[in-house]
Coordinates of C-alpha atoms in Angstrom, one line a residue:
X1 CA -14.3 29.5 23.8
X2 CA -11.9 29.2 21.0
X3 CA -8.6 28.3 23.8
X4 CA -8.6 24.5 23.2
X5 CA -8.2 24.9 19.2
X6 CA -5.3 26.9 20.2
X7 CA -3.8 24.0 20.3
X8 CA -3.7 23.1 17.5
X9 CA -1.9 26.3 16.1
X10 CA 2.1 25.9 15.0
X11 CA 3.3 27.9 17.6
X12 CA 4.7 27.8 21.1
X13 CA 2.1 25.3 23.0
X14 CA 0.6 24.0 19.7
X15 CA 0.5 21.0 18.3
X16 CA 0.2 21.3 14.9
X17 CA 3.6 20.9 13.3
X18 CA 3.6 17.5 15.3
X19 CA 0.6 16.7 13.9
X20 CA 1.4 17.8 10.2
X21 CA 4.7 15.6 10.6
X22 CA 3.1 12.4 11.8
X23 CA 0.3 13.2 8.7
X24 CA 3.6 13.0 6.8
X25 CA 4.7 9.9 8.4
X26 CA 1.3 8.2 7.1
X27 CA 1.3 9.0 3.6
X28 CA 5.1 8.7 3.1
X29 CA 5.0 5.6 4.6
X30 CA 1.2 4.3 2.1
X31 CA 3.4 5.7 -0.8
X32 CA 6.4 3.7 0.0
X33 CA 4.2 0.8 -0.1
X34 CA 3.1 1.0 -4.0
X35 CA 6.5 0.6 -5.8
X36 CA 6.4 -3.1 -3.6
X37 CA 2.6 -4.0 -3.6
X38 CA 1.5 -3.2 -7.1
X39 CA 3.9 -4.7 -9.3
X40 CA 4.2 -7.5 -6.7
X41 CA 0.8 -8.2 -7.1
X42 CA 0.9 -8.2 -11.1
X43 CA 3.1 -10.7 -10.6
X44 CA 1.5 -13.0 -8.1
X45 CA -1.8 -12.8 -10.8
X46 CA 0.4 -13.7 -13.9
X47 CA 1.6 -16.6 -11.7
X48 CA -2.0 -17.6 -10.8
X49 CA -2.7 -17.7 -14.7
X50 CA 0.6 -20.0 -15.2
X51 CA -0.1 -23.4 -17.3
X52 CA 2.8 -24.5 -14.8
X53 CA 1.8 -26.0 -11.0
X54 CA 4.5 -24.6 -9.3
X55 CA 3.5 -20.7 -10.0
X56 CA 0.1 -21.2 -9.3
X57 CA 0.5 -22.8 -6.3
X58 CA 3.0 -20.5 -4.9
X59 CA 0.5 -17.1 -6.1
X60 CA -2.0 -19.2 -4.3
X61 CA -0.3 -19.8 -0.9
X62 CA 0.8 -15.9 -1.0
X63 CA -2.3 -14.9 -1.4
X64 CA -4.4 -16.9 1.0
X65 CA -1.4 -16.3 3.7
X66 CA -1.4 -12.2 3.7
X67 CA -5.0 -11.9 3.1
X68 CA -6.0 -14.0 6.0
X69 CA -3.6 -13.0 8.4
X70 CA -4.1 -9.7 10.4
X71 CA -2.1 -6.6 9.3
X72 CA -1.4 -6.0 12.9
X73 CA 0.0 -9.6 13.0
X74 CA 1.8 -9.5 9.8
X75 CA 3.7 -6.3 10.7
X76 CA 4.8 -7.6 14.4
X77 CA 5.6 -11.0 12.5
X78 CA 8.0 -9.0 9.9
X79 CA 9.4 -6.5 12.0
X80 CA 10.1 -8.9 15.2
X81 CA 10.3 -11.9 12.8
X82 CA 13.8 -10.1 10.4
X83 CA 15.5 -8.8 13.3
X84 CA 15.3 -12.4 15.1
X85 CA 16.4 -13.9 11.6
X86 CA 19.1 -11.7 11.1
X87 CA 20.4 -12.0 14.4
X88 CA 20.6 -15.9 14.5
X89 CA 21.8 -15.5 10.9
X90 CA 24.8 -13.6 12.1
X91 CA 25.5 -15.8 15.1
X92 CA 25.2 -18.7 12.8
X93 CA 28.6 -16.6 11.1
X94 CA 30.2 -15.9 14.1
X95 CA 29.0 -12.4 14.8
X96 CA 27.3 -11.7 18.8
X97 CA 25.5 -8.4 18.3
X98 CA 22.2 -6.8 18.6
X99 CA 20.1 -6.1 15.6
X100 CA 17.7 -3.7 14.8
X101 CA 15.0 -3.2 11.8
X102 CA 14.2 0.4 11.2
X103 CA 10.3 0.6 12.3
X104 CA 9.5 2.7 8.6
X105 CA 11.2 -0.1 6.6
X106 CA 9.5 -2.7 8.4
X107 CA 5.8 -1.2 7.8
X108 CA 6.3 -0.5 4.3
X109 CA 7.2 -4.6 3.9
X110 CA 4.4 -5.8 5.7
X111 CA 2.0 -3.3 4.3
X112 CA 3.6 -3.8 0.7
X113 CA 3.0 -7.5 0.9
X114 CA -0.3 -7.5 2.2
X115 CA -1.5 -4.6 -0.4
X116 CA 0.2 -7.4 -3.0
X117 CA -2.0 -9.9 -1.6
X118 CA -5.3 -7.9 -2.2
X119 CA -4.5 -6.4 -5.3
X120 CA -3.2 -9.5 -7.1
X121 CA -6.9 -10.2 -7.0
X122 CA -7.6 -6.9 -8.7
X123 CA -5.6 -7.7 -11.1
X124 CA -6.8 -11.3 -11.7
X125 CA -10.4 -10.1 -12.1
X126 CA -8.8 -7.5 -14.4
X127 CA -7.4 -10.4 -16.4
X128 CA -10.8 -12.0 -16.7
X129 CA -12.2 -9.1 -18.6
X130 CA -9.5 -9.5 -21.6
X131 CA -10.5 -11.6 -24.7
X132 CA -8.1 -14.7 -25.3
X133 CA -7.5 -13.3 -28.9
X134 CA -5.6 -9.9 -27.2
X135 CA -2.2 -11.8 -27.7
X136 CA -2.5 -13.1 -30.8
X137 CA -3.7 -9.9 -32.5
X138 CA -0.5 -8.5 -30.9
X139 CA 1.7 -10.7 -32.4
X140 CA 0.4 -10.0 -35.8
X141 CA 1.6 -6.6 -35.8
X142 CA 4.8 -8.2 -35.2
X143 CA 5.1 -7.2 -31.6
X144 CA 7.3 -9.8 -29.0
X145 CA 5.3 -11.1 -26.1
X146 CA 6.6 -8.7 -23.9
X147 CA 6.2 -5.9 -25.7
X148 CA 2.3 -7.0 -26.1
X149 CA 1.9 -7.2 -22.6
X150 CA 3.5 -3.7 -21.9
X151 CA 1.6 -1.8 -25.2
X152 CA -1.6 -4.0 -25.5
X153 CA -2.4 -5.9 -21.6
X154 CA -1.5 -3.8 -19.6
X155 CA -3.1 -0.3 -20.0
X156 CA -6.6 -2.2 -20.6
X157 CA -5.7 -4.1 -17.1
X158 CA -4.4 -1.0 -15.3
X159 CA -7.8 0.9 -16.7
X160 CA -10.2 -2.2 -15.7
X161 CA -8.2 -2.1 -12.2
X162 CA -8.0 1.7 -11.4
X163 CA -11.7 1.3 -9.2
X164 CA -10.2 -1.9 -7.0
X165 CA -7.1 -1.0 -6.9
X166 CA -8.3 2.6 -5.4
X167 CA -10.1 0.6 -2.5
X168 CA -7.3 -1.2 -2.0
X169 CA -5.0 2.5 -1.4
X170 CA -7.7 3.7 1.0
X171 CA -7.5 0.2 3.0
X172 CA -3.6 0.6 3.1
X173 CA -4.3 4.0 4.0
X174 CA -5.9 3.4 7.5
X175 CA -3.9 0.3 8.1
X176 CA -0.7 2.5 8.5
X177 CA -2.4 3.6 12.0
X178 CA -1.0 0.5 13.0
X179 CA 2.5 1.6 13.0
X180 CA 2.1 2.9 16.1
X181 CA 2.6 -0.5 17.7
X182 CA 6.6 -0.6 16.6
X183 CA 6.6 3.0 17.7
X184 CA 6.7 4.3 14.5
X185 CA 5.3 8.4 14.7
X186 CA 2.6 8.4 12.4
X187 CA -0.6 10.3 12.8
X188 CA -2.7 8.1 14.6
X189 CA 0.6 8.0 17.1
X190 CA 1.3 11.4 17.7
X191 CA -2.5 12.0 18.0
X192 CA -2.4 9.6 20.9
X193 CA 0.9 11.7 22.5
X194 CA -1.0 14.8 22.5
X195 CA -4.1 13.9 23.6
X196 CA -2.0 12.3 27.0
X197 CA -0.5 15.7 27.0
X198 CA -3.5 18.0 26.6
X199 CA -6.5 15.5 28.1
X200 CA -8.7 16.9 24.9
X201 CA -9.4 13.9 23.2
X202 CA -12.1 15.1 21.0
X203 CA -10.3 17.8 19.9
X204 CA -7.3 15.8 18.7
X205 CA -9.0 12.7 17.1
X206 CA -11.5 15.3 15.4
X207 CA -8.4 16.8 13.6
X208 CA -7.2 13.0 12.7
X209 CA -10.2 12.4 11.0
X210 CA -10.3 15.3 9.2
X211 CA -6.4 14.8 8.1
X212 CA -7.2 11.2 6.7
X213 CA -10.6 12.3 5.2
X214 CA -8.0 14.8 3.4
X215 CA -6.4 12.1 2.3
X216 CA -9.2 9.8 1.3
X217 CA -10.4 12.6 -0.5
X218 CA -7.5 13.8 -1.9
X219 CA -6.7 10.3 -3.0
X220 CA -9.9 9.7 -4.7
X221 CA -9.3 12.9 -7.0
X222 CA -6.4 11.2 -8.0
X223 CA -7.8 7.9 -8.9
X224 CA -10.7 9.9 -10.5
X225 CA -8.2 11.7 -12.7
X226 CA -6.4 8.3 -13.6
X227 CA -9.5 6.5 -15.0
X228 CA -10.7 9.2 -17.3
X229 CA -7.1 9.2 -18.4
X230 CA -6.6 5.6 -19.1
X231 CA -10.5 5.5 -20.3
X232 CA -10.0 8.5 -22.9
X233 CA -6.9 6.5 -23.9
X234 CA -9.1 3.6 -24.4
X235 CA -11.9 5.3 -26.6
X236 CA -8.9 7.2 -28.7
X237 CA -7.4 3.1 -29.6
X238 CA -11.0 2.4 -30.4
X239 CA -11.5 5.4 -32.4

């Protein structure tokens, strides 16, 4: 009754270190994304709120590009598209050779400019909740323009945020089971080479779920921790 969980023990015949490793692979790879997608995306909705036409209509074009394309398509595009580039680029030099993109560097670009692309909205809806006076009570206490954005802006953007910007982590979440296409080993991938090895699907995509609903939940927690943080911060500048 109990042989087919068996294998998903860590032992001889089991797969769960594989499994574990790939679960690795997932949320390394969602992590790696942040540092790229979230200040990239502040940056796309400053430039959407720019008096100058240029920025706005270069936030615009980035946004309407990786939010309508595919993340499948936008990941082959990147990880086929730089090695093609940089291989003309280097014939263009003088250099004959075959190039290859690591597959974990490749995801974390596309999945870092896509997140940039929906959370740029975030933060522009973020922006919208901010009264116009915000700077100009800054710069009475003498602070520069920067320094108002980084003291006064930006913790009452990051706590408006938090809620979006935590659907947007869960999306990235699942799209990284699309790695698997530039055979990357995530999960979702080594989910797929046990159940060809074993023939018990169910078995295996029963544990997937519950690995990313560990995640989900895990994540959540986090998020949950992060707006009563950034809130009790809030009601302490008020008090």
């Amino acid at each position: 009754m109990l042989e087919p969980f068996s294998l998903l023990l860590f032992g001889d015949g089991g797969w769960g270190l594989a499994l574990l490793a790939g679960a690795l692979v997932t949320i390394s790879l969602a992590l790696c994304c942040l540092p790229l997608g979230l200040p990239l995306g502040l940056l796309v909705a400053v430039a959407a709120r720019s008096n100058k036409r240029l920025p706005r209509a270069l936030s615009t074009v980035f946004a309407t590009v990786f939010r309508g394309l595919p993340e499948l398509l936008t990941l082959l595009i990147v990880y086929y598209g730089c090695q093609i580039a940089l291989q003309k680029l280097l014939a263009h030099w003088g250099y004959s050779t075959e190039v290859s993109i690591n597959a974990f560097f490749a995801a974390v670009l596309a999945f870092g400019l896509v997140f940039a692309a929906f959370s740029s909205q975030v933060w522009l809806a973020a922006f919208k909740t901010l009264g116009k006076g915000q700077y100009e009570a800054a710069g009475v206490l003498g602070l520069s323009r920067w320094q108002s954005f980084r003291k006064v802006i930006l913790p009452q953007l990051v706590r408006v945020a938090l809620p979006g910007l935590s659907n947007n982590w869960l999306t990235l979440l699942k799209d990284t089971s699309l790695v698997s296409t530039i055979s990357l080993v995530d999960l979702m991938r080594q989910t797929n080479l046990a159940v060809s090895a074993t023939k018990e699907p169910m078995l295996f995509y029963f544990a997937a779920c519950l690995l990313y609903l560990f995640f989900s939940a895990l994540s959540g927690r986090v998020f949950s921790f992060a707006e009563r943080h950034y809130s009790y911060g809030q009601r302490s500048a008020q008090s």
